[in-house]
GROMACS .gro file of C-alpha atoms in nm:
model
  461
    1MET     CA    1   2.489   0.543   0.306
    2GLN     CA    2   2.324   0.871   0.388
    3VAL     CA    3   2.463   0.993   0.718
    4ASP     CA    4   2.267   1.241   0.929
    5ARG     CA    5   2.512   1.492   1.072
    6ARG     CA    6   2.269   1.629   1.329
    7SER     CA    7   2.354   1.524   1.682
    8PHE     CA    8   2.114   1.301   1.870
    9MET     CA    9   1.890   1.480   2.119
   10GLY     CA   10   2.116   1.528   2.419
   11GLY     CA   11   2.376   1.287   2.285
   12ALA     CA   12   2.632   1.481   2.080
   13GLY     CA   13   2.908   1.421   2.331
   14ALA     CA   14   2.838   1.050   2.350
   15LEU     CA   15   2.845   1.000   1.976
   16GLY     CA   16   3.168   1.176   1.895
   17ALA     CA   17   3.261   1.247   1.538
   18LEU     CA   18   3.035   1.106   1.268
   19ALA     CA   19   3.188   0.900   0.991
   20VAL     CA   20   3.145   1.009   0.632
   21ALA     CA   21   2.977   0.767   0.395
   22GLY     CA   22   3.301   0.637   0.246
   23GLU     CA   23   3.435   0.551   0.593
   24ALA     CA   24   3.125   0.387   0.735
   25THR     CA   25   3.242   0.027   0.693
   26ALA     CA   26   3.524  -0.117   0.899
   27ALA     CA   27   3.751  -0.388   0.760
   28PRO     CA   28   3.572  -0.726   0.778
   29ARG     CA   29   3.714  -1.003   0.998
   30ALA     CA   30   3.691  -1.379   0.961
   31GLY     CA   31   3.442  -1.592   1.154
   32ARG     CA   32   3.073  -1.569   1.228
   33PRO     CA   33   2.995  -1.295   1.480
   34ASN     CA   34   2.852  -1.355   1.823
   35ILE     CA   35   2.520  -1.175   1.870
   36LEU     CA   36   2.407  -1.006   2.190
   37PHE     CA   37   2.055  -0.869   2.151
   38ILE     CA   38   1.942  -0.655   2.447
   39MET     CA   39   1.582  -0.541   2.479
   40ALA     CA   40   1.442  -0.322   2.755
   41ASP     CA   41   1.078  -0.339   2.864
   42ASP     CA   42   0.868  -0.021   2.834
   43LEU     CA   43   1.172   0.208   2.793
   44GLY     CA   44   1.073   0.537   2.633
   45TYR     CA   45   1.264   0.698   2.350
   46ALA     CA   46   1.419   0.970   2.567
   47ASP     CA   47   1.495   0.758   2.875
   48LEU     CA   48   1.866   0.731   2.791
   49SER     CA   49   2.119   1.006   2.839
   50CYS     CA   50   2.221   0.979   2.473
   51THR     CA   51   1.862   1.028   2.355
   52GLY     CA   52   1.780   1.321   2.578
   53SER     CA   53   1.687   1.215   2.932
   54HIS     CA   54   1.667   1.504   3.176
   55HIS     CA   55   1.779   1.300   3.475
   56ILE     CA   56   1.885   0.945   3.385
   57ARG     CA   57   2.249   0.860   3.308
   58THR     CA   58   2.320   0.552   3.096
   59PRO     CA   59   2.689   0.556   2.997
   60ALA     CA   60   2.711   0.184   2.914
   61ILE     CA   61   2.408   0.179   2.685
   62ASP     CA   62   2.519   0.509   2.530
   63SER     CA   63   2.855   0.353   2.445
   64ILE     CA   64   2.691   0.095   2.218
   65GLY     CA   65   2.577   0.371   1.986
   66ALA     CA   66   2.894   0.575   2.031
   67LYS     CA   67   3.103   0.277   1.919
   68GLY     CA   68   2.870   0.182   1.636
   69ILE     CA   69   2.555   0.314   1.473
   70MET     CA   70   2.246   0.484   1.612
   71LEU     CA   71   1.915   0.479   1.428
   72ARG     CA   72   1.689   0.765   1.522
   73GLN     CA   73   1.403   0.606   1.328
   74GLY     CA   74   1.386   0.278   1.514
   75TYR     CA   75   1.038   0.136   1.573
   76ALA     CA   76   0.869  -0.135   1.774
   77ASN     CA   77   0.620  -0.355   1.592
   78SER     CA   78   0.357  -0.269   1.850
   79SER     CA   79   0.290  -0.018   2.123
   80ILE     CA   80   0.267  -0.305   2.372
   81CYS     CA   81   0.488  -0.595   2.471
   82SER     CA   82   0.388  -0.947   2.358
   83PRO     CA   83   0.283  -0.841   2.005
   84THR     CA   84   0.627  -0.686   1.951
   85ARG     CA   85   0.790  -1.001   2.088
   86THR     CA   86   0.585  -1.207   1.843
   87ALA     CA   87   0.717  -0.997   1.555
   88LEU     CA   88   1.074  -1.015   1.683
   89LEU     CA   89   1.054  -1.393   1.714
   90THR     CA   90   0.894  -1.458   1.375
   91GLY     CA   91   1.025  -1.176   1.154
   92CYS     CA   92   0.663  -1.108   1.055
   93TYR     CA   93   0.379  -0.875   1.138
   94GLN     CA   94   0.238  -1.009   1.461
   95TYR     CA   95  -0.115  -0.976   1.324
   96ARG     CA   96  -0.057  -1.294   1.119
   97PHE     CA   97  -0.077  -1.502   1.438
   98PRO     CA   98  -0.352  -1.533   1.700
   99ILE     CA   99  -0.103  -1.467   1.980
  100GLY     CA  100   0.003  -1.144   1.813
  101ILE     CA  101  -0.340  -0.988   1.841
  102GLU     CA  102  -0.359  -1.029   2.218
  103GLU     CA  103  -0.256  -0.682   2.335
  104PRO     CA  104  -0.089  -0.805   2.551
  105LEU     CA  105  -0.110  -1.180   2.615
  106GLY     CA  106  -0.296  -1.228   2.943
  107PRO     CA  107  -0.493  -1.478   3.151
  108ALA     CA  108  -0.807  -1.439   2.936
  109ALA     CA  109  -0.629  -1.549   2.617
  110PRO     CA  110  -0.721  -1.884   2.459
  111ALA     CA  111  -0.558  -2.180   2.632
  112GLY     CA  112  -0.242  -2.311   2.470
  113ILE     CA  113  -0.190  -2.004   2.251
  114GLY     CA  114   0.153  -1.942   2.104
  115VAL     CA  115   0.353  -1.896   1.787
  116PRO     CA  116   0.304  -2.200   1.557
  117LEU     CA  117   0.565  -2.461   1.644
  118ASP     CA  118   0.667  -2.509   1.281
  119ARG     CA  119   0.731  -2.137   1.230
  120PRO     CA  120   1.098  -2.034   1.172
  121THR     CA  121   1.214  -1.803   1.450
  122ILE     CA  122   1.507  -1.571   1.505
  123ALA     CA  123   1.655  -1.839   1.731
  124SER     CA  124   1.589  -2.139   1.508
  125VAL     CA  125   1.735  -1.985   1.191
  126LEU     CA  126   2.052  -1.888   1.379
  127ARG     CA  127   2.074  -2.232   1.539
  128THR     CA  128   2.064  -2.375   1.188
  129GLN     CA  129   2.367  -2.154   1.115
  130GLY     CA  130   2.556  -2.325   1.397
  131TYR     CA  131   2.481  -2.085   1.679
  132ARG     CA  132   2.414  -2.181   2.040
  133THR     CA  133   2.101  -1.993   2.129
  134LYS     CA  134   1.986  -1.867   2.467
  135LEU     CA  135   1.712  -1.642   2.600
  136VAL     CA  136   1.763  -1.467   2.931
  137GLY     CA  137   1.479  -1.259   3.075
  138LYS     CA  138   1.118  -1.206   2.977
  139TRP     CA  139   0.939  -1.446   2.740
  140HIS     CA  140   0.563  -1.361   2.744
  141LEU     CA  141   0.484  -1.574   2.438
  142GLY     CA  142   0.312  -1.878   2.584
  143GLU     CA  143   0.348  -2.128   2.864
  144PRO     CA  144   0.571  -2.432   2.903
  145PRO     CA  145   0.598  -2.698   2.807
  146LYS     CA  146   0.430  -2.655   2.469
  147HIS     CA  147   0.525  -2.294   2.408
  148SER     CA  148   0.840  -2.244   2.611
  149PRO     CA  149   1.143  -2.080   2.447
  150LEU     CA  150   1.297  -2.428   2.420
  151HIS     CA  151   1.028  -2.517   2.164
  152HIS     CA  152   1.092  -2.208   1.956
  153GLY     CA  153   1.460  -2.235   1.873
  154TYR     CA  154   1.637  -2.156   2.199
  155ASP     CA  155   1.878  -2.413   2.341
  156GLU     CA  156   1.855  -2.258   2.688
  157PHE     CA  157   1.621  -2.031   2.882
  158PHE     CA  158   1.659  -1.850   3.213
  159GLY     CA  159   1.392  -1.597   3.293
  160ILE     CA  160   1.025  -1.522   3.352
  161VAL     CA  161   0.746  -1.672   3.145
  162GLU     CA  162   0.472  -1.418   3.221
  163GLY     CA  163   0.450  -1.055   3.116
  164ALA     CA  164   0.584  -0.915   3.442
  165ALA     CA  165   0.734  -1.020   3.774
  166ASP     CA  166   0.814  -0.864   4.107
  167TYR     CA  167   1.185  -0.784   4.116
  168PHE     CA  168   1.232  -0.975   4.445
  169ARG     CA  169   0.947  -1.229   4.454
  170HIS     CA  170   1.011  -1.320   4.088
  171HIS     CA  171   0.641  -1.385   4.027
  172MET     CA  172   0.349  -1.182   3.905
  173VAL     CA  173   0.151  -1.073   4.211
  174MET     CA  174  -0.230  -1.067   4.209
  175GLY     CA  175  -0.451  -1.035   4.516
  176GLY     CA  176  -0.139  -1.027   4.730
  177LYS     CA  177  -0.035  -1.375   4.613
  178ASP     CA  178   0.234  -1.500   4.377
  179VAL     CA  179   0.078  -1.637   4.059
  180GLY     CA  180   0.208  -1.807   3.747
  181ILE     CA  181   0.531  -1.993   3.690
  182GLY     CA  182   0.768  -1.715   3.789
  183LEU     CA  183   1.143  -1.755   3.745
  184ALA     CA  184   1.234  -2.061   3.539
  185GLN     CA  185   1.539  -2.248   3.413
  186GLY     CA  186   1.436  -2.419   3.094
  187ASP     CA  187   1.083  -2.543   3.156
  188THR     CA  188   1.134  -2.580   3.531
  189PRO     CA  189   1.039  -2.320   3.795
  190ILE     CA  190   1.332  -2.234   4.022
  191GLU     CA  191   1.400  -2.033   4.336
  192ARG     CA  192   1.685  -1.783   4.344
  193ASN     CA  193   1.743  -1.478   4.561
  194GLY     CA  194   1.824  -1.140   4.419
  195TYR     CA  195   1.710  -0.836   4.225
  196LEU     CA  196   1.578  -0.959   3.893
  197THR     CA  197   1.771  -0.710   3.675
  198ASP     CA  198   2.096  -0.824   3.838
  199LEU     CA  199   2.007  -1.193   3.809
  200PHE     CA  200   1.949  -1.153   3.436
  201GLY     CA  201   2.271  -0.957   3.391
  202ASP     CA  202   2.476  -1.214   3.584
  203GLU     CA  203   2.330  -1.504   3.384
  204ALA     CA  204   2.411  -1.325   3.059
  205VAL     CA  205   2.771  -1.263   3.172
  206LYS     CA  206   2.814  -1.636   3.240
  207THR     CA  207   2.686  -1.713   2.891
  208ILE     CA  208   2.926  -1.467   2.729
  209GLU     CA  209   3.225  -1.602   2.917
  210ALA     CA  210   3.147  -1.970   2.856
  211GLU     CA  211   3.391  -2.147   2.626
  212SER     CA  212   3.240  -2.299   2.313
  213ASP     CA  213   3.336  -2.388   1.960
  214LYS     CA  214   3.010  -2.223   1.846
  215PRO     CA  215   2.925  -1.853   1.830
  216PHE     CA  216   2.644  -1.744   2.060
  217PHE     CA  217   2.311  -1.578   1.999
  218LEU     CA  218   2.217  -1.439   2.338
  219SER     CA  219   1.881  -1.261   2.357
  220LEU     CA  220   1.868  -1.068   2.685
  221HIS     CA  221   1.519  -0.933   2.750
  222PHE     CA  222   1.527  -0.726   3.067
  223ASN     CA  223   1.195  -0.673   3.242
  224ALA     CA  224   1.327  -0.332   3.350
  225PRO     CA  225   1.198  -0.067   3.371
  226HIS     CA  226   0.853  -0.232   3.368
  227TRP     CA  227   0.642  -0.210   3.684
  228PRO     CA  228   0.634  -0.284   3.978
  229TRP     CA  229   0.837   0.021   4.076
  230GLU     CA  230   1.120  -0.135   4.276
  231GLY     CA  231   1.487  -0.047   4.294
  232ARG     CA  232   1.764  -0.259   4.443
  233GLU     CA  233   1.696  -0.130   4.794
  234ASP     CA  234   1.322  -0.201   4.791
  235ALA     CA  235   1.311  -0.564   4.904
  236ALA     CA  236   1.087  -0.458   5.193
  237VAL     CA  237   0.834  -0.316   4.947
  238ALA     CA  238   0.781  -0.645   4.764
  239PRO     CA  239   0.586  -0.830   5.041
  240THR     CA  240   0.349  -0.534   5.079
  241LEU     CA  241   0.227  -0.525   4.718
  242GLY     CA  242  -0.124  -0.645   4.649
  243ALA     CA  243  -0.070  -0.640   4.273
  244SER     CA  244   0.231  -0.605   4.046
  245PHE     CA  245   0.058  -0.322   3.856
  246HIS     CA  246   0.158  -0.096   4.148
  247TYR     CA  247  -0.071   0.185   4.039
  248ASN     CA  248  -0.015   0.375   4.363
  249GLY     CA  249   0.365   0.356   4.351
  250GLY     CA  250   0.666   0.480   4.164
  251SER     CA  251   0.828   0.817   4.103
  252LEU     CA  252   1.074   0.978   3.866
  253ALA     CA  253   1.352   0.904   4.113
  254LYS     CA  254   1.253   0.536   4.139
  255TYR     CA  255   1.229   0.506   3.763
  256ARG     CA  256   1.579   0.649   3.732
  257GLU     CA  257   1.708   0.385   3.976
  258MET     CA  258   1.556   0.107   3.770
  259VAL     CA  259   1.693   0.227   3.436
  260GLU     CA  260   2.037   0.296   3.580
  261ALA     CA  261   2.047  -0.053   3.736
  262MET     CA  262   1.983  -0.194   3.389
  263ASP     CA  263   2.262   0.024   3.248
  264GLN     CA  264   2.503  -0.105   3.514
  265ASN     CA  265   2.424  -0.459   3.404
  266VAL     CA  266   2.487  -0.366   3.041
  267ALA     CA  267   2.826  -0.240   3.159
  268LYS     CA  268   2.895  -0.587   3.306
  269LEU     CA  269   2.808  -0.746   2.972
  270LEU     CA  270   3.037  -0.518   2.774
  271ALA     CA  271   3.319  -0.580   3.024
  272ALA     CA  272   3.267  -0.956   2.987
  273LEU     CA  273   3.301  -0.924   2.610
  274ASP     CA  274   3.627  -0.736   2.658
  275ARG     CA  275   3.765  -0.984   2.914
  276SER     CA  276   3.685  -1.283   2.696
  277GLY     CA  277   3.832  -1.128   2.382
  278LYS     CA  278   3.497  -1.144   2.204
  279ALA     CA  279   3.412  -0.775   2.179
  280ASP     CA  280   3.556  -0.716   1.833
  281ASN     CA  281   3.345  -0.978   1.656
  282THR     CA  282   3.024  -0.951   1.858
  283ILE     CA  283   2.719  -0.767   1.730
  284VAL     CA  284   2.561  -0.583   2.024
  285ILE     CA  285   2.212  -0.439   1.980
  286PHE     CA  286   2.006  -0.235   2.226
  287THR     CA  287   1.638  -0.144   2.183
  288SER     CA  288   1.298  -0.149   2.359
  289ASP     CA  289   0.980  -0.349   2.304
  290ASN     CA  290   0.756  -0.039   2.285
  291GLY     CA  291   0.738   0.320   2.399
  292GLY     CA  292   0.746   0.429   2.760
  293GLU     CA  293   0.472   0.463   3.019
  294ARG     CA  294   0.392   0.649   3.344
  295PHE     CA  295   0.736   0.789   3.442
  296SER     CA  296   0.898   0.772   3.100
  297GLU     CA  297   1.010   1.048   2.864
  298THR     CA  298   0.938   1.030   2.491
  299TRP     CA  299   1.047   1.380   2.383
  300PRO     CA  300   1.038   1.506   2.112
  301PHE     CA  301   0.754   1.265   2.038
  302THR     CA  302   0.404   1.251   2.183
  303GLY     CA  303   0.219   0.942   2.297
  304VAL     CA  304   0.293   0.652   2.531
  305LYS     CA  305   0.279   0.274   2.545
  306GLY     CA  306  -0.062   0.167   2.412
  307GLU     CA  307  -0.081   0.444   2.150
  308LEU     CA  308   0.032   0.457   1.787
  309LEU     CA  309   0.159   0.811   1.820
  310GLU     CA  310   0.537   0.814   1.775
  311GLY     CA  311   0.600   0.806   2.150
  312GLY     CA  312   0.424   0.470   2.173
  313ILE     CA  313   0.620   0.301   1.893
  314ARG     CA  314   0.945   0.498   1.834
  315VAL     CA  315   1.218   0.340   2.047
  316PRO     CA  316   1.592   0.369   2.108
  317LEU     CA  317   1.787   0.155   1.863
  318MET     CA  318   2.164   0.122   1.842
  319LEU     CA  319   2.409  -0.139   1.723
  320ARG     CA  320   2.783  -0.196   1.732
  321TRP     CA  321   3.005  -0.451   1.556
  322PRO     CA  322   3.366  -0.334   1.565
  323ALA     CA  323   3.479  -0.593   1.311
  324ALA     CA  324   3.242  -0.464   1.042
  325ILE     CA  325   3.084  -0.133   1.142
  326ALA     CA  326   3.275   0.189   1.202
  327ALA     CA  327   3.215   0.380   1.524
  328GLY     CA  328   3.024   0.699   1.584
  329TRP     CA  329   2.768   0.754   1.312
  330GLN     CA  330   2.395   0.754   1.271
  331SER     CA  331   2.161   0.652   0.993
  332ASP     CA  332   1.828   0.772   0.859
  333GLN     CA  333   1.726   0.410   0.797
  334VAL     CA  334   1.379   0.320   0.927
  335MET     CA  335   1.396  -0.015   1.109
  336ILE     CA  336   1.136  -0.215   1.302
  337SER     CA  337   1.143  -0.517   1.537
  338MET     CA  338   1.061  -0.776   1.270
  339ASP     CA  339   1.368  -0.669   1.068
  340PHE     CA  340   1.609  -0.818   1.320
  341LEU     CA  341   1.553  -1.178   1.208
  342PRO     CA  342   1.649  -1.134   0.842
  343THR     CA  343   1.914  -0.872   0.920
  344LEU     CA  344   2.097  -1.075   1.182
  345LEU     CA  345   2.066  -1.392   0.977
  346ALA     CA  346   2.233  -1.216   0.685
  347MET     CA  347   2.506  -1.079   0.912
  348ALA     CA  348   2.564  -1.434   1.034
  349GLY     CA  349   2.618  -1.553   0.677
  350GLY     CA  350   2.277  -1.714   0.630
  351ASP     CA  351   2.052  -1.715   0.325
  352VAL     CA  352   1.736  -1.525   0.418
  353ALA     CA  353   1.540  -1.644   0.116
  354LYS     CA  354   1.601  -2.008   0.205
  355ALA     CA  355   1.516  -1.957   0.572
  356GLY     CA  356   1.151  -1.868   0.519
  357THR     CA  357   0.908  -1.593   0.425
  358PHE     CA  358   0.924  -1.280   0.637
  359ASP     CA  359   0.766  -0.935   0.644
  360GLY     CA  360   1.085  -0.798   0.795
  361VAL     CA  361   1.362  -0.676   0.567
  362ASP     CA  362   1.735  -0.755   0.560
  363LEU     CA  363   1.897  -0.419   0.638
  364SER     CA  364   2.250  -0.551   0.689
  365ALA     CA  365   2.388  -0.354   0.395
  366GLN     CA  366   2.236  -0.032   0.525
  367LEU     CA  367   2.370  -0.089   0.875
  368LYS     CA  368   2.718  -0.163   0.745
  369GLY     CA  369   2.720   0.151   0.532
  370GLN     CA  370   2.713  -0.038   0.203
  371ALA     CA  371   2.376   0.091   0.077
  372SER     CA  372   2.163   0.401   0.103
  373PRO     CA  373   1.861   0.401   0.338
  374LEU     CA  374   1.571   0.195   0.207
  375THR     CA  375   1.240   0.381   0.174
  376ARG     CA  376   0.952   0.163   0.288
  377SER     CA  377   0.599   0.141   0.423
  378LEU     CA  378   0.529   0.020   0.776
  379TYR     CA  379   0.189  -0.062   0.923
  380TRP     CA  380   0.044  -0.079   1.273
  381ARG     CA  381  -0.294  -0.133   1.431
  382TYR     CA  382  -0.413  -0.150   1.792
  383LYS     CA  383  -0.756  -0.259   1.898
  384GLY     CA  384  -0.779  -0.027   2.198
  385ASN     CA  385  -0.935   0.304   2.090
  386GLY     CA  386  -0.959   0.186   1.727
  387GLN     CA  387  -0.605   0.276   1.627
  388ALA     CA  388  -0.436   0.243   1.289
  389ALA     CA  389  -0.111   0.382   1.151
  390LEU     CA  390   0.086   0.373   0.829
  391ARG     CA  391   0.423   0.529   0.764
  392THR     CA  392   0.518   0.562   0.396
  393GLY     CA  393   0.843   0.749   0.348
  394ASP     CA  394   0.813   1.052   0.574
  395TRP     CA  395   0.431   1.062   0.574
  396LYS     CA  396   0.224   0.906   0.848
  397TYR     CA  397  -0.147   0.825   0.852
  398LEU     CA  398  -0.288   0.789   1.201
  399LYS     CA  399  -0.631   0.695   1.327
  400LEU     CA  400  -0.677   0.738   1.700
  401GLY     CA  401  -0.991   0.768   1.910
  402GLY     CA  402  -1.218   0.790   1.605
  403LYS     CA  403  -1.022   1.071   1.435
  404GLU     CA  404  -0.791   1.055   1.133
  405HIS     CA  405  -0.468   1.251   1.105
  406LEU     CA  406  -0.192   1.305   0.850
  407PHE     CA  407   0.161   1.411   0.946
  408ASP     CA  408   0.484   1.486   0.764
  409LEU     CA  409   0.735   1.339   1.008
  410ALA     CA  410   1.032   1.497   0.830
  411ALA     CA  411   0.897   1.842   0.917
  412ASP     CA  412   0.693   1.762   1.228
  413GLU     CA  413   0.797   1.454   1.423
  414ARG     CA  414   0.593   1.575   1.721
  415GLU     CA  415   0.272   1.512   1.524
  416ARG     CA  416   0.117   1.853   1.578
  417ALA     CA  417   0.080   1.993   1.224
  418ASP     CA  418  -0.215   1.790   1.093
  419HIS     CA  419  -0.253   1.783   0.712
  420ALA     CA  420  -0.570   1.572   0.707
  421SER     CA  421  -0.786   1.862   0.589
  422ASP     CA  422  -0.546   2.030   0.347
  423ASP     CA  423  -0.426   1.710   0.174
  424PRO     CA  424  -0.737   1.490   0.152
  425ALA     CA  425  -0.610   1.302  -0.154
  426ARG     CA  426  -0.302   1.179   0.033
  427LEU     CA  427  -0.513   1.092   0.335
  428GLN     CA  428  -0.749   0.884   0.123
  429ALA     CA  429  -0.465   0.709  -0.061
  430MET     CA  430  -0.294   0.614   0.262
  431ARG     CA  431  -0.622   0.501   0.419
  432LEU     CA  432  -0.680   0.270   0.120
  433GLN     CA  433  -0.321   0.146   0.137
  434TRP     CA  434  -0.366   0.060   0.505
  435ASP     CA  435  -0.698  -0.111   0.428
  436ALA     CA  436  -0.535  -0.330   0.161
  437TRP     CA  437  -0.264  -0.436   0.405
  438ASN     CA  438  -0.509  -0.494   0.687
  439ALA     CA  439  -0.716  -0.728   0.470
  440GLN     CA  440  -0.419  -0.968   0.471
  441MET     CA  441  -0.401  -0.980   0.852
  442LEU     CA  442  -0.611  -1.174   1.104
  443PRO     CA  443  -0.914  -0.988   1.237
  444TYR     CA  444  -0.936  -0.915   1.608
  445PRO     CA  445  -1.162  -1.167   1.782
  446LEU     CA  446  -1.451  -1.001   1.964
  447GLY     CA  447  -1.316  -1.103   2.300
  448SER     CA  448  -0.947  -1.033   2.246
  449PHE     CA  449  -0.784  -0.803   2.500
  450SER     CA  450  -0.633  -0.464   2.422
  451GLU     CA  451  -0.504  -0.248   2.704
  452ASP     CA  452  -0.654   0.102   2.719
  453VAL     CA  453  -0.420   0.371   2.851
  454ARG     CA  454  -0.718   0.587   2.944
  455ASP     CA  455  -0.788   0.355   3.237
  456HIS     CA  456  -0.474   0.460   3.422
  457TYR     CA  457  -0.366   0.802   3.294
  458ALA     CA  458  -0.526   1.118   3.424
  459ASP     CA  459  -0.412   1.319   3.121
  460ARG     CA  460  -0.524   1.095   2.834
  461TYR     CA  461  -0.784   1.218   2.591
   0.00000   0.00000   0.00000
């Protein structure tokens, strides 16, 4: 395994000493690992202290990477939420499914839309391996009963169905009124008091500590730090909001509160693993569904949620598994949301080839230090502002706002040195490569929604 000895931006102290290639794999232990998959909502690349935040402190999340592996080249499948969640669930490019080309899924989407019910999912393939499967947090992939998590491989669900919810009212708010299903247990709406980030953390702790003869796959999808901009002390703000979008609210200080509340809940999860004696043989993953927005930091990258610049799709990604992965190293491996299904299935002892056909790749050998980084091509598109992107090796083709660009990410990860004019042959080859891939995907329907960041950002092109 190639190990990058450069410290993470702002995170050298958190990482500690890096392992050399020959020491990257810890001694294997018997038994299938538990899996705790944690995904933040709209967390930017540099919103953690270990990835360079100027003001946010996240010691619990940082410790996942410090006690395992950090991937500086982690990507989301989309620059917006429900398409990435489609890719995570299916292990495929989201553009293969009608739900995956709603950017994001909203009230104008076709009725009854969802991932095909016969499609293998990250939950169903692990359940076949003998796992008890549970989703806590945000779903945003269709409405119960037909397209609830319980119909896509999860044994249990506790969370919100829609794409957002007030942290105290637990519903999306429109026109001053609660709308949608809101907080649910299984397919049933429920009422429960509390700050949503804490409710999700507490439910996840209970799941970790429950006794069972089966290993668990617990997917914890925080809605933090997604709007509305509410910290734990803002219960009085919730009744005053006319809409969850909260365009006139928020601040850097409030954003810090929200991220740090999430980190404190991650600390509770890690403590629960220690108390229950499950920490050693539990895979813990932390990532985000897309790049950050409004109050987020994405340094050294440019771009935000809703853009295919690196800041819109490059996300924090770290993983620990003490029984099989040595602590304190980082990899050059490029990894994307749809890779988690085949990778975790392989780590759980499953046969990926027998489970189905996936666009994602099994990177378990790379993450365990048993193979060198895999060079690959990754593709994105986004209907808003006519965006397209292709990363092949270190080169990136980008189309944004009617203009084409070509960047060498190894030399210029900030996407400022544009080679489109001085390397036209490479630009053309990558354009044709993207076209060939795109021909295999579903076209965008004329009426499909794609969120435009220019509507809400004073500084966007």
